[in-house]
mmCIF file of C-alpha atoms and ligand atoms in Angstrom:
data_model
loop_
_atom_site.group_PDB
_atom_site.id
_atom_site.type_symbol
_atom_site.label_atom_id
_atom_site.label_comp_id
_atom_site.label_asym_id
_atom_site.label_seq_id
_atom_site.Cartn_x
_atom_site.Cartn_y
_atom_site.Cartn_z
ATOM 1 C CA MET A 1 80.977 94.462 92.029
ATOM 2 C CA LYS A 2 80.065 90.856 92.825
ATOM 3 C CA ILE A 3 79.483 90.763 96.564
ATOM 4 C CA ALA A 4 78.561 87.980 99.009
ATOM 5 C CA ILE A 5 77.070 88.894 102.362
ATOM 6 C CA ALA A 6 78.316 86.282 104.826
ATOM 7 C CA GLY A 7 75.607 86.435 107.483
ATOM 8 C CA ALA A 8 72.427 88.077 106.175
ATOM 9 C CA GLY A 9 70.912 88.883 109.554
ATOM 10 C CA ALA A 10 70.134 92.415 110.677
ATOM 11 C CA MET A 11 73.306 94.146 109.505
ATOM 12 C CA GLY A 12 73.833 91.815 106.542
ATOM 13 C CA SER A 13 70.345 92.706 105.329
ATOM 14 C CA ARG A 14 71.186 96.425 105.535
ATOM 15 C CA PHE A 15 74.461 96.121 103.626
ATOM 16 C CA GLY A 16 73.042 93.592 101.172
ATOM 17 C CA LEU A 17 69.978 95.703 100.429
ATOM 18 C CA MET A 18 71.778 99.028 100.028
ATOM 19 C CA LEU A 19 74.528 97.551 97.840
ATOM 20 C CA HIS A 20 71.953 95.678 95.724
ATOM 21 C CA GLU A 21 69.859 98.823 95.263
ATOM 22 C CA SER A 22 72.934 100.731 94.033
ATOM 23 C CA GLY A 23 73.539 98.183 91.272
ATOM 24 C CA ASN A 24 75.980 95.636 92.656
ATOM 25 C CA GLU A 25 75.533 91.905 92.085
ATOM 26 C CA VAL A 26 74.770 90.781 95.627
ATOM 27 C CA ILE A 27 74.167 87.307 97.044
ATOM 28 C CA LEU A 28 73.130 86.624 100.628
ATOM 29 C CA ILE A 29 74.361 83.646 102.667
ATOM 30 C CA ASP A 30 72.551 82.640 105.823
ATOM 31 C CA GLN A 31 71.733 79.487 107.745
ATOM 32 C CA TRP A 32 68.280 80.422 109.062
ATOM 33 C CA PRO A 33 65.784 78.269 107.066
ATOM 34 C CA ASP A 34 62.705 80.484 107.659
ATOM 35 C CA HIS A 35 64.651 83.578 106.602
ATOM 36 C CA ILE A 36 65.825 81.863 103.397
ATOM 37 C CA LYS A 37 62.303 80.671 102.601
ATOM 38 C CA ALA A 38 60.765 84.116 103.220
ATOM 39 C CA ILE A 39 63.342 85.937 101.073
ATOM 40 C CA ARG A 40 62.971 83.402 98.251
ATOM 41 C CA GLU A 41 59.174 83.673 98.317
ATOM 42 C CA ASN A 42 58.646 87.375 99.016
ATOM 43 C CA GLY A 43 62.024 89.095 98.554
ATOM 44 C CA LEU A 44 63.885 90.859 101.330
ATOM 45 C CA ILE A 45 61.352 93.299 102.755
ATOM 46 C CA ALA A 46 62.788 96.318 104.519
ATOM 47 C CA ASN A 47 61.124 99.038 106.520
ATOM 48 C CA PHE A 48 63.653 101.622 105.383
ATOM 49 C CA ASN A 49 63.144 104.765 107.456
ATOM 50 C CA GLY A 50 59.370 104.245 107.206
ATOM 51 C CA GLU A 51 59.319 103.344 103.488
ATOM 52 C CA THR A 52 58.822 99.717 102.421
ATOM 53 C CA ILE A 53 61.455 98.409 100.017
ATOM 54 C CA VAL A 54 61.280 94.926 98.540
ATOM 55 C CA ALA A 55 64.466 93.565 96.993
ATOM 56 C CA GLN A 56 64.792 90.299 95.096
ATOM 57 C CA ILE A 57 68.246 89.141 96.182
ATOM 58 C CA PRO A 58 69.461 85.539 95.794
ATOM 59 C CA ILE A 59 69.983 83.836 99.155
ATOM 60 C CA TYR A 60 71.757 80.549 99.857
ATOM 61 C CA ALA A 61 72.288 78.300 102.833
ATOM 62 C CA PRO A 62 75.985 77.674 103.555
ATOM 63 C CA GLU A 63 75.707 74.042 102.435
ATOM 64 C CA GLU A 64 74.430 75.212 99.012
ATOM 65 C CA VAL A 65 77.399 77.497 98.379
ATOM 66 C CA ALA A 66 79.880 74.841 97.218
ATOM 67 C CA SER A 67 77.572 73.796 94.361
ATOM 68 C CA LEU A 68 77.092 77.378 93.118
ATOM 69 C CA ASP A 69 80.292 77.281 91.066
ATOM 70 C CA GLN A 70 80.905 81.000 91.450
ATOM 71 C CA GLU A 71 83.486 83.251 93.017
ATOM 72 C CA VAL A 72 83.019 86.801 94.236
ATOM 73 C CA ASP A 73 85.054 90.034 94.345
ATOM 74 C CA LEU A 74 84.119 90.908 97.903
ATOM 75 C CA ILE A 75 82.770 89.071 100.934
ATOM 76 C CA ILE A 76 81.263 91.222 103.672
ATOM 77 C CA ALA A 77 81.502 89.341 106.965
ATOM 78 C CA LEU A 78 78.497 90.068 109.181
ATOM 79 C CA THR A 79 77.895 87.034 111.367
ATOM 80 C CA LYS A 80 78.150 87.280 115.130
ATOM 81 C CA ALA A 81 81.756 86.912 116.273
ATOM 82 C CA ASN A 82 81.417 83.328 117.519
ATOM 83 C CA GLN A 83 79.940 82.275 114.133
ATOM 84 C CA LEU A 84 82.647 83.673 111.855
ATOM 85 C CA ASP A 85 84.912 80.636 111.573
ATOM 86 C CA ALA A 86 82.082 78.218 110.742
ATOM 87 C CA MET A 87 80.756 80.634 108.124
ATOM 88 C CA PHE A 88 84.101 80.943 106.319
ATOM 89 C CA ASN A 89 84.664 77.225 106.491
ATOM 90 C CA SER A 90 81.481 76.704 104.483
ATOM 91 C CA ILE A 91 82.021 79.428 101.852
ATOM 92 C CA LYS A 92 85.606 78.667 100.826
ATOM 93 C CA SER A 93 84.471 77.983 97.257
ATOM 94 C CA LEU A 94 83.565 81.676 96.775
ATOM 95 C CA ILE A 95 87.153 82.728 97.395
ATOM 96 C CA ASN A 96 89.922 83.023 94.796
ATOM 97 C CA GLU A 97 93.239 84.905 94.817
ATOM 98 C CA THR A 98 91.513 88.228 94.048
ATOM 99 C CA THR A 99 88.576 87.913 96.452
ATOM 100 C CA HIS A 100 88.744 90.424 99.292
ATOM 101 C CA VAL A 101 86.993 90.135 102.642
ATOM 102 C CA ILE A 102 85.835 93.060 104.736
ATOM 103 C CA CYS A 103 85.046 92.311 108.349
ATOM 104 C CA LEU A 104 82.496 94.628 109.967
ATOM 105 C CA LEU A 105 81.872 92.620 113.135
ATOM 106 C CA ASN A 106 82.203 94.193 116.547
ATOM 107 C CA GLY A 107 85.104 92.949 118.626
ATOM 108 C CA LEU A 108 88.793 92.178 118.304
ATOM 109 C CA GLY A 109 90.997 89.676 116.496
ATOM 110 C CA HIS A 110 88.679 88.667 113.635
ATOM 111 C CA GLU A 111 91.514 89.091 111.122
ATOM 112 C CA ASP A 112 93.196 86.072 112.759
ATOM 113 C CA VAL A 113 90.164 83.917 111.888
ATOM 114 C CA ILE A 114 89.755 85.299 108.363
ATOM 115 C CA SER A 115 93.469 84.905 107.573
ATOM 116 C CA LYS A 116 92.941 81.121 107.775
ATOM 117 C CA TYR A 117 90.909 81.467 104.555
ATOM 118 C CA VAL A 118 92.427 84.396 102.596
ATOM 119 C CA ALA A 119 95.824 86.084 102.444
ATOM 120 C CA LYS A 120 96.266 89.096 104.724
ATOM 121 C CA GLU A 121 96.650 91.299 101.601
ATOM 122 C CA GLN A 122 92.998 90.474 100.832
ATOM 123 C CA ILE A 123 91.615 91.431 104.255
ATOM 124 C CA LEU A 124 90.008 94.768 105.076
ATOM 125 C CA LEU A 125 88.831 95.772 108.529
ATOM 126 C CA GLY A 126 86.035 98.191 109.222
ATOM 127 C CA ILE A 127 83.807 99.597 111.884
ATOM 128 C CA THR A 128 80.305 100.823 111.297
ATOM 129 C CA MET A 129 77.956 103.144 113.116
ATOM 130 C CA TRP A 130 74.990 101.872 111.111
ATOM 131 C CA THR A 131 72.430 99.837 113.051
ATOM 132 C CA ALA A 132 69.801 97.337 111.938
ATOM 133 C CA GLY A 133 67.190 94.968 113.278
ATOM 134 C CA LEU A 134 65.089 92.068 112.044
ATOM 135 C CA GLU A 135 61.333 92.059 112.612
ATOM 136 C CA GLY A 136 61.038 88.409 111.569
ATOM 137 C CA PRO A 137 62.210 86.109 108.772
ATOM 138 C CA GLY A 138 62.869 88.137 105.608
ATOM 139 C CA LYS A 139 61.908 91.430 107.263
ATOM 140 C CA ALA A 140 64.493 94.050 108.165
ATOM 141 C CA LYS A 141 63.984 97.268 110.084
ATOM 142 C CA LEU A 142 66.527 99.800 108.861
ATOM 143 C CA PHE A 143 66.267 103.166 110.581
ATOM 144 C CA GLY A 144 68.577 106.104 111.081
ATOM 145 C CA THR A 145 71.876 106.915 109.501
ATOM 146 C CA GLY A 146 75.460 105.802 109.971
ATOM 147 C CA GLU A 147 78.876 105.489 108.441
ATOM 148 C CA VAL A 148 81.643 103.003 107.762
ATOM 149 C CA GLU A 149 85.355 103.461 108.321
ATOM 150 C CA LEU A 150 87.582 100.914 106.593
ATOM 151 C CA GLU A 151 91.145 100.109 105.706
ATOM 152 C CA ASN A 152 93.262 97.251 104.330
ATOM 153 C CA ILE A 153 95.414 95.503 106.961
ATOM 154 C CA GLU A 154 98.372 95.155 104.563
ATOM 155 C CA PRO A 155 99.599 97.897 102.173
ATOM 156 C CA ALA A 156 98.866 95.715 99.116
ATOM 157 C CA GLY A 157 95.127 95.915 99.841
ATOM 158 C CA ALA A 158 94.954 99.726 99.638
ATOM 159 C CA ASP A 159 93.643 100.080 96.067
ATOM 160 C CA PHE A 160 90.869 97.575 96.609
ATOM 161 C CA ALA A 161 89.946 99.144 99.970
ATOM 162 C CA LYS A 162 89.606 102.535 98.276
ATOM 163 C CA LYS A 163 87.379 100.970 95.624
ATOM 164 C CA VAL A 164 85.197 99.450 98.367
ATOM 165 C CA THR A 165 85.009 102.881 100.008
ATOM 166 C CA GLU A 166 83.653 104.227 96.708
ATOM 167 C CA ILE A 167 81.028 101.558 96.139
ATOM 168 C CA PHE A 168 79.864 101.780 99.762
ATOM 169 C CA THR A 169 79.513 105.542 99.417
ATOM 170 C CA GLU A 170 77.621 105.156 96.102
ATOM 171 C CA ALA A 171 75.238 102.881 98.017
ATOM 172 C CA GLY A 172 74.625 105.602 100.620
ATOM 173 C CA LEU A 173 76.659 103.813 103.296
ATOM 174 C CA ASN A 174 78.878 106.892 103.920
ATOM 175 C CA ALA A 175 82.237 105.155 103.874
ATOM 176 C CA VAL A 176 85.577 106.757 104.644
ATOM 177 C CA TYR A 177 88.998 105.285 103.993
ATOM 178 C CA SER A 178 90.796 105.270 107.314
ATOM 179 C CA ASP A 179 94.467 105.833 108.030
ATOM 180 C CA ASN A 180 94.312 103.812 111.272
ATOM 181 C CA VAL A 181 91.307 101.510 111.337
ATOM 182 C CA LYS A 182 92.843 99.319 114.040
ATOM 183 C CA HIS A 183 92.720 102.284 116.423
ATOM 184 C CA SER A 184 89.036 102.752 115.589
ATOM 185 C CA VAL A 185 88.368 99.024 116.064
ATOM 186 C CA TRP A 186 89.935 99.148 119.553
ATOM 187 C CA ARG A 187 88.131 102.402 120.440
ATOM 188 C CA LYS A 188 84.795 100.880 119.430
ATOM 189 C CA ALA A 189 85.678 97.707 121.333
ATOM 190 C CA CYS A 190 86.069 99.880 124.452
ATOM 191 C CA VAL A 191 82.480 101.096 124.033
ATOM 192 C CA ASN A 192 81.232 97.524 123.607
ATOM 193 C CA GLY A 193 83.584 96.268 126.352
ATOM 194 C CA THR A 194 82.148 98.653 128.911
ATOM 195 C CA LEU A 195 78.455 98.945 128.006
ATOM 196 C CA ASN A 196 77.618 95.466 126.708
ATOM 197 C CA GLY A 197 78.841 93.189 129.487
ATOM 198 C CA LEU A 198 77.908 95.503 132.353
ATOM 199 C CA CYS A 199 74.362 96.264 131.109
ATOM 200 C CA THR A 200 73.865 92.547 130.462
ATOM 201 C CA ILE A 201 74.947 91.425 133.932
ATOM 202 C CA LEU A 202 73.129 94.318 135.627
ATOM 203 C CA ASP A 203 70.090 93.850 133.354
ATOM 204 C CA CYS A 204 69.812 97.588 132.749
ATOM 205 C CA ASN A 205 69.850 100.195 130.009
ATOM 206 C CA ILE A 206 72.809 102.480 129.291
ATOM 207 C CA THR A 207 71.490 105.487 131.254
ATOM 208 C CA ASP A 208 70.892 103.313 134.327
ATOM 209 C CA LEU A 209 74.463 102.037 134.129
ATOM 210 C CA GLY A 210 75.913 105.495 133.524
ATOM 211 C CA THR A 211 74.100 107.139 136.443
ATOM 212 C CA GLN A 212 75.381 104.764 139.158
ATOM 213 C CA ALA A 213 78.087 106.267 141.365
ATOM 214 C CA VAL A 214 80.268 103.157 141.057
ATOM 215 C CA SER A 215 80.070 102.952 137.272
ATOM 216 C CA GLU A 216 82.719 105.517 136.387
ATOM 217 C CA ASN A 217 85.429 103.531 138.183
ATOM 218 C CA MET A 218 84.333 100.239 136.579
ATOM 219 C CA ILE A 219 84.252 101.791 133.108
ATOM 220 C CA ARG A 220 87.571 103.612 133.503
ATOM 221 C CA THR A 221 89.232 100.423 134.796
ATOM 222 C CA ILE A 222 87.994 98.369 131.842
ATOM 223 C CA ILE A 223 89.165 101.080 129.412
ATOM 224 C CA HIS A 224 92.559 101.075 131.143
ATOM 225 C CA GLU A 225 92.860 97.298 130.647
ATOM 226 C CA PHE A 226 91.969 97.654 126.948
ATOM 227 C CA ALA A 227 94.434 100.537 126.526
ATOM 228 C CA THR A 228 97.292 98.686 128.246
ATOM 229 C CA VAL A 229 96.892 95.648 126.015
ATOM 230 C CA ALA A 230 96.306 97.761 122.859
ATOM 231 C CA LEU A 231 99.588 99.583 123.417
ATOM 232 C CA LYS A 232 101.412 96.275 122.968
ATOM 233 C CA GLU A 233 99.815 96.135 119.496
ATOM 234 C CA ASN A 234 101.074 99.673 118.833
ATOM 235 C CA ILE A 235 97.611 101.174 119.273
ATOM 236 C CA THR A 236 97.563 104.205 121.564
ATOM 237 C CA LEU A 237 94.175 104.858 123.115
ATOM 238 C CA ASP A 238 93.640 108.166 124.926
ATOM 239 C CA GLU A 239 91.845 106.796 128.009
ATOM 240 C CA GLU A 240 90.235 110.111 128.953
ATOM 241 C CA GLU A 241 88.963 110.667 125.393
ATOM 242 C CA VAL A 242 87.594 107.113 125.271
ATOM 243 C CA TYR A 243 85.876 107.513 128.662
ATOM 244 C CA GLN A 244 84.249 110.788 127.515
ATOM 245 C CA HIS A 245 83.194 109.044 124.276
ATOM 246 C CA VAL A 246 81.560 106.210 126.272
ATOM 247 C CA ALA A 247 79.944 108.764 128.618
ATOM 248 C CA THR A 248 78.164 110.465 125.689
ATOM 249 C CA THR A 249 76.020 107.313 125.410
ATOM 250 C CA PHE A 250 74.550 107.800 128.919
ATOM 251 C CA ASP A 251 72.265 110.618 127.755
ATOM 252 C CA PRO A 252 68.612 109.442 127.932
ATOM 253 C CA ASN A 253 67.829 111.775 125.034
ATOM 254 C CA GLY A 254 70.374 109.937 122.884
ATOM 255 C CA VAL A 255 70.895 106.149 122.980
ATOM 256 C CA GLY A 256 70.777 105.969 126.811
ATOM 257 C CA LEU A 257 67.400 104.284 127.093
ATOM 258 C CA HIS A 258 68.487 101.463 124.775
ATOM 259 C CA HIS A 259 69.802 98.133 125.961
ATOM 260 C CA PRO A 260 73.093 97.232 124.248
ATOM 261 C CA SER A 261 73.059 94.407 121.709
ATOM 262 C CA MET A 262 74.577 91.876 124.145
ATOM 263 C CA HIS A 263 71.672 92.449 126.520
ATOM 264 C CA GLN A 264 69.262 91.895 123.640
ATOM 265 C CA ASP A 265 71.119 88.757 122.548
ATOM 266 C CA LEU A 266 71.347 87.105 125.964
ATOM 267 C CA ILE A 267 68.634 88.488 128.236
ATOM 268 C CA LYS A 268 65.940 89.013 125.599
ATOM 269 C CA ASN A 269 66.718 86.267 123.074
ATOM 270 C CA ASN A 270 68.750 83.673 125.061
ATOM 271 C CA ARG A 271 71.539 83.750 122.475
ATOM 272 C CA LEU A 272 75.232 83.238 123.158
ATOM 273 C CA THR A 273 77.140 86.520 123.270
ATOM 274 C CA GLU A 274 80.209 88.030 121.629
ATOM 275 C CA ILE A 275 81.951 88.484 125.030
ATOM 276 C CA ASP A 276 84.909 86.210 124.088
ATOM 277 C CA TYR A 277 85.751 88.614 121.234
ATOM 278 C CA ILE A 278 85.445 91.790 123.328
ATOM 279 C CA ASN A 279 86.492 91.596 127.012
ATOM 280 C CA GLY A 280 87.497 87.953 126.552
ATOM 281 C CA ALA A 281 89.868 88.908 123.732
ATOM 282 C CA VAL A 282 91.567 91.455 126.001
ATOM 283 C CA SER A 283 91.863 88.808 128.737
ATOM 284 C CA ARG A 284 93.483 86.311 126.337
ATOM 285 C CA LYS A 285 95.848 88.870 124.856
ATOM 286 C CA GLY A 286 96.671 90.135 128.389
ATOM 287 C CA GLN A 287 97.443 86.633 129.584
ATOM 288 C CA ALA A 288 99.788 86.034 126.655
ATOM 289 C CA LEU A 289 101.544 89.336 127.381
ATOM 290 C CA GLN A 290 101.532 88.842 131.170
ATOM 291 C CA ILE A 291 99.353 91.916 131.644
ATOM 292 C CA ALA A 292 96.723 91.610 134.380
ATOM 293 C CA THR A 293 93.168 92.281 133.166
ATOM 294 C CA PRO A 294 91.051 91.364 136.231
ATOM 295 C CA TYR A 295 87.922 93.348 135.311
ATOM 296 C CA CYS A 296 87.811 91.884 131.780
ATOM 297 C CA ASP A 297 88.465 88.384 133.145
ATOM 298 C CA PHE A 298 85.704 88.674 135.732
ATOM 299 C CA LEU A 299 83.170 90.244 133.371
ATOM 300 C CA THR A 300 83.831 87.535 130.767
ATOM 301 C CA SER A 301 83.277 84.827 133.411
ATOM 302 C CA LEU A 302 80.089 86.485 134.667
ATOM 303 C CA VAL A 303 78.634 86.679 131.160
ATOM 304 C CA HIS A 304 79.507 83.031 130.493
ATOM 305 C CA ALA A 305 77.864 82.052 133.795
ATOM 306 C CA LYS A 306 74.744 83.976 132.764
ATOM 307 C CA GLU A 307 74.780 82.228 129.367
ATOM 308 C CA GLY A 308 74.875 78.916 131.228
ATOM 309 C CA ILE A 309 72.090 79.846 133.658
ATOM 310 C CA LEU A 310 69.869 80.987 130.786
ATOM 311 C CA LYS A 311 70.856 77.956 128.657
ATOM 312 C CA ALA A 312 71.749 80.347 125.830
ATOM 313 C CA LYS A 313 72.287 78.883 122.355
HETATM 314 P P1 NAD B 401 72.466 88.802 113.390
HETATM 315 O O1 NAD B 401 72.454 87.701 114.389
HETATM 316 O O2 NAD B 401 71.201 89.534 113.098
HETATM 317 O O3 NAD B 401 73.029 88.264 111.996
HETATM 318 C C1 NAD B 401 73.983 87.246 111.864
HETATM 319 C C2 NAD B 401 73.450 86.279 110.805
HETATM 320 O O4 NAD B 401 74.464 85.362 110.483
HETATM 321 C C3 NAD B 401 72.247 85.485 111.271
HETATM 322 O O5 NAD B 401 71.156 85.699 110.419
HETATM 323 C C4 NAD B 401 72.739 84.028 111.238
HETATM 324 O O6 NAD B 401 71.723 83.112 110.825
HETATM 325 C C5 NAD B 401 73.857 84.111 110.236
HETATM 326 N N1 NAD B 401 74.870 83.061 110.432
HETATM 327 C C6 NAD B 401 75.633 82.867 111.517
HETATM 328 N N2 NAD B 401 76.480 81.818 111.337
HETATM 329 C C7 NAD B 401 76.237 81.354 110.098
HETATM 330 C C8 NAD B 401 76.786 80.301 109.315
HETATM 331 N N3 NAD B 401 77.764 79.491 109.761
HETATM 332 N N4 NAD B 401 76.289 80.123 108.088
HETATM 333 C C9 NAD B 401 75.325 80.910 107.626
HETATM 334 N N5 NAD B 401 74.755 81.910 108.292
HETATM 335 C C10 NAD B 401 75.210 82.146 109.513
HETATM 336 O O7 NAD B 401 73.612 89.812 113.879
HETATM 337 P P2 NAD B 401 73.767 91.372 113.549
HETATM 338 O O8 NAD B 401 72.998 92.166 114.542
HETATM 339 O O9 NAD B 401 73.520 91.602 112.098
HETATM 340 O O10 NAD B 401 75.304 91.591 113.908
HETATM 341 C C11 NAD B 401 76.375 91.167 113.044
HETATM 342 C C12 NAD B 401 77.665 91.827 113.547
HETATM 343 O O11 NAD B 401 77.544 93.246 113.429
HETATM 344 C C13 NAD B 401 77.979 91.563 115.033
HETATM 345 O O12 NAD B 401 79.365 91.483 115.230
HETATM 346 C C14 NAD B 401 77.421 92.808 115.730
HETATM 347 O O13 NAD B 401 78.054 93.066 116.977
HETATM 348 C C15 NAD B 401 77.770 93.874 114.691
HETATM 349 N N6 NAD B 401 76.940 95.101 114.730
HETATM 350 C C16 NAD B 401 75.579 94.996 114.789
HETATM 351 C C17 NAD B 401 74.824 96.176 114.780
HETATM 352 C C18 NAD B 401 73.316 96.123 114.787
HETATM 353 O O14 NAD B 401 72.695 97.200 114.871
HETATM 354 N N7 NAD B 401 72.656 94.990 114.648
HETATM 355 C C19 NAD B 401 75.475 97.422 114.722
HETATM 356 C C20 NAD B 401 76.874 97.447 114.637
HETATM 357 C C21 NAD B 401 77.604 96.277 114.636
#
């Protein structure tokens, strides 16, 4: 399959590399000049569970895409949430009436952005438990295991979504075709909506958050706001199940000692966050539906204030 990775950062490098290694025709698209230069000169170098893999994969800056004169079967969207629209605006030339897009970003409402560029029948949504990091330009650190759950958002996309499930699985990405991916997207958004913003504002790891006496009420209240808004989109979240799912992350012997990605983005790297597409999305949807979401509103404002104080870019 001819596949473009829209956003070849940490996760884009993982998906691009694994799909390239399994025989797909992959191109990478990214705007980071040093990353492009390094991959063109040395290949994409991955520390893949301790083994070094070097893959020669074509990489293009977004402004080069229009002159490529090629279209692709599948675009895998893997920018940060606030970068998605600009990315698609610059890669329109890759899209024709059979090109499908799968969105694997964290957060809510990305299908609204993507549907400006392709028909809803060509959009797939997914969540992934894979993780990835970059050690520098052209160098990915790909440890551990994971899976992908995906589904078309309109019935007409089902055959293609099943085909994507197959090629992802052939690439070792452990994909399953979901019968309710929107539920999974909301459930994952609850994990991000509780751990990311709170650990960022409190400047702490997940165990430290989870072991504070006041945390359970904050987390349950945020989950309740997500669940109330989700119900209006016909997604039923079991609040107790979601709380217990979030609570499994507090274990210091699991992921508890890690800082969530939003903490790494803002506190460590002074980057703008995805808060507007997580708690901020629930606030916006709540406002439109006249549902009060005070914890999501406040957390979104706090994170934006912190972005301002740290002059995040
Ligand atoms: P990242 O910042 O490492 O990668 C995004 C890449 O997109 C960057 O390299 C950036 O240069 C590129 N980009 C952004 N806008 C662009 C544009 N207009 N044109 C060209 N290139 C552009 O981010 P990531 O960690 O790979 O995360 C991607 C998504 O996956 C996020 O939604 C994140 O929440 C989610 N996610 C990440 C992980 C993880 O372990 N890193 C795990 C699960 C989900």
